[in-house]
CSV table of C-alpha atoms in Angstrom, one decimal:
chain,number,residue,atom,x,y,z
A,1,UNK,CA,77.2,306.2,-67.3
A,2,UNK,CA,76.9,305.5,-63.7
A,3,UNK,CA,74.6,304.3,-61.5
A,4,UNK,CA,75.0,304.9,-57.6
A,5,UNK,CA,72.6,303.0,-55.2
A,6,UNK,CA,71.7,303.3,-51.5
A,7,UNK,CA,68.9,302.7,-49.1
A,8,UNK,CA,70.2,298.7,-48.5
A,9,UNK,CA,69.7,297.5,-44.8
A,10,UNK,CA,68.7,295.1,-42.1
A,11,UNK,CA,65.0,295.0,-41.5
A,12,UNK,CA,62.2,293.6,-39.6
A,13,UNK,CA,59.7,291.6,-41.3
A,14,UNK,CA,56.3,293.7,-42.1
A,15,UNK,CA,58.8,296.8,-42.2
A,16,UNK,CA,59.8,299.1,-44.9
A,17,UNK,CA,62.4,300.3,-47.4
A,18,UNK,CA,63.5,302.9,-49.6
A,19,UNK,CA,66.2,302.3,-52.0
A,20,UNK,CA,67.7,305.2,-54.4
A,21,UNK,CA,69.8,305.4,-57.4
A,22,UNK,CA,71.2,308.5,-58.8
A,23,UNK,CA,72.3,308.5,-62.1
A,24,UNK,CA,74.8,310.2,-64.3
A,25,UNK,CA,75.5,309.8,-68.1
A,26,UNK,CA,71.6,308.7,-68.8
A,27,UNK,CA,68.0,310.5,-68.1
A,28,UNK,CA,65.5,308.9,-66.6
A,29,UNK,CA,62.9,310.9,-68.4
A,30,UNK,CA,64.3,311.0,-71.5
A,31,UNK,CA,66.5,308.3,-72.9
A,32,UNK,CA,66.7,305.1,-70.0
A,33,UNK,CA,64.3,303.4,-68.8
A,34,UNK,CA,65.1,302.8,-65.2
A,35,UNK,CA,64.4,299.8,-62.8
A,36,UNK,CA,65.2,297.6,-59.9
A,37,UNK,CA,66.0,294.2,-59.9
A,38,UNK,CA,67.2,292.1,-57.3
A,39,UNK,CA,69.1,288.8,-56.9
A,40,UNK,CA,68.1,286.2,-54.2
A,41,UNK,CA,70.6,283.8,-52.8
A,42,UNK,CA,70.8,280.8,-55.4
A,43,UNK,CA,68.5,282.4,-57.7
A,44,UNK,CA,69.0,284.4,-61.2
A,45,UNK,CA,68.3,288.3,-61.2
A,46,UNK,CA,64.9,289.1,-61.7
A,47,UNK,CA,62.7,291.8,-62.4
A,48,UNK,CA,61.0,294.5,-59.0
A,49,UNK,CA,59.7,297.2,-61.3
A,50,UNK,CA,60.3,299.5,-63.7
A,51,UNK,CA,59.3,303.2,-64.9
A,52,UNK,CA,59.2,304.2,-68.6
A,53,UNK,CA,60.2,308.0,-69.8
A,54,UNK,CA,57.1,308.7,-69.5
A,55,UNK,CA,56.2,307.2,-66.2
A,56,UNK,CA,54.3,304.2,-66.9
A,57,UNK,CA,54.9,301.7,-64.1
A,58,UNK,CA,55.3,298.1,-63.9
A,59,UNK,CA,55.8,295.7,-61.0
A,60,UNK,CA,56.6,292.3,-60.6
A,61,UNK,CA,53.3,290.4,-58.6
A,62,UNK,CA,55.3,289.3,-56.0
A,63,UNK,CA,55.6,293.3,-55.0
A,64,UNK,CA,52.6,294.5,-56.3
A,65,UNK,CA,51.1,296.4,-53.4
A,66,UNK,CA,53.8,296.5,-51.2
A,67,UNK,CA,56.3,297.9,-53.8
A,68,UNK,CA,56.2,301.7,-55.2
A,69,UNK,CA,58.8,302.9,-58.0
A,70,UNK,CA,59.4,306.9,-58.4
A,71,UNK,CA,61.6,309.3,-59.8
A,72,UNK,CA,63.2,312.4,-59.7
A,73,UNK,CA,63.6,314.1,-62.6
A,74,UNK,CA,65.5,317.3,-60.9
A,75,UNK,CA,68.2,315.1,-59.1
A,76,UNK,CA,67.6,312.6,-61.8
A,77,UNK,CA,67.0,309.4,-59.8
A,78,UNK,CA,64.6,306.4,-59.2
A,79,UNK,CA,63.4,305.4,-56.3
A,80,UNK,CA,61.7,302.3,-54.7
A,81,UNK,CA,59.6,302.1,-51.6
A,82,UNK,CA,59.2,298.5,-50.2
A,83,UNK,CA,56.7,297.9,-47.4
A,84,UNK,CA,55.3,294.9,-45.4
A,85,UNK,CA,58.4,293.3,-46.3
A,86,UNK,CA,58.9,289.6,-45.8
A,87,UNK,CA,61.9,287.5,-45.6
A,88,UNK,CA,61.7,286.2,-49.3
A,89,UNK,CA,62.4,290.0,-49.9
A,90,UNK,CA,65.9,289.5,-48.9
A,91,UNK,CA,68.5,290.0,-51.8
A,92,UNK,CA,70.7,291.9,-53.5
A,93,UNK,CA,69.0,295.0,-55.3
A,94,UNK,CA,70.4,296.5,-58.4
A,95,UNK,CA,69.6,299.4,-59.8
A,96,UNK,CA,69.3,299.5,-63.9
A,97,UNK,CA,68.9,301.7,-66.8
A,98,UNK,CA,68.1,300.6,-70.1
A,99,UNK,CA,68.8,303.1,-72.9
A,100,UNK,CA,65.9,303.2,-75.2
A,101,UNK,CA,66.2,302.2,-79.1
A,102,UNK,CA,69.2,299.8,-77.7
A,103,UNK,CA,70.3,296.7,-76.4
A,104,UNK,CA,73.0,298.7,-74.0
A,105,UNK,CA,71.9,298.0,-70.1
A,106,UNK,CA,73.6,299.3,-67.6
A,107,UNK,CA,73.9,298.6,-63.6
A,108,UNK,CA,74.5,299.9,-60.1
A,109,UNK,CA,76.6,298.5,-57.2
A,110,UNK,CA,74.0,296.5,-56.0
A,111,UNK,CA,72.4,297.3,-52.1
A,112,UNK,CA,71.7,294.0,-50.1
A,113,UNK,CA,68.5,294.0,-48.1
A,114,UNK,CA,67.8,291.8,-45.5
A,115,UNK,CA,64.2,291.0,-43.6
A,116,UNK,CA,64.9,289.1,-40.7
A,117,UNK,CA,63.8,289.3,-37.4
């Protein structure tokens, strides 16, 4: 399984983002669950959002409308479009599938993102 992330980059505050991961070795819509994470300076690695197989979505609140997770079933990838962002924004983002029915989680390279003016 791998997991191949881009979309990381320098940006204004109130700007946006989009971040992708193509996968290979896992579906998205059928047997991972797949999600962004991100890692601030200092801080453990905490949950963005997530879609289910079936596209249910979830976001952490201190995205939630400014954050939109998609996917791609044909190229087989997730997506995630950050706007207004803000400088507590700024971290590494990793993108993450979780195979359903196990414990077995795996991770991309990680894209840094930084709001700054």
């Amino acid at each position: 399984v791998q997991l191949q992330a881009s979309g990381g980059g320098l940006v204004q505050p109130g700007g946006s983002l989009r971040l992708s991961c193509a996968a290979s070795g896992i579906r998205f819509d059928a047997n991972a669950m797949g999600g962004w994470y991100r890692q601030r300076p200092g801080e453990e690695r905490e949950l963005v959002a997530r879609i289910t197989r079936v596209g249910t979505k979830n976001y952490a609140d201190s995205v939630k409308g400014r954050a939109s997770i998609s996917r791609d079933d044909f190229k087989n990838t997730i997506s995630l479009q950050l706007d207004n962002l803000k400088p507590e924004d700024t971290a590494i983002y990793y993108c993450n599938a979780h195979k359903y029915g196990t414990t077995l989680q795996y991770w991309g390279q990680g894209t840094l993102v930084t709001v700054s003016s």
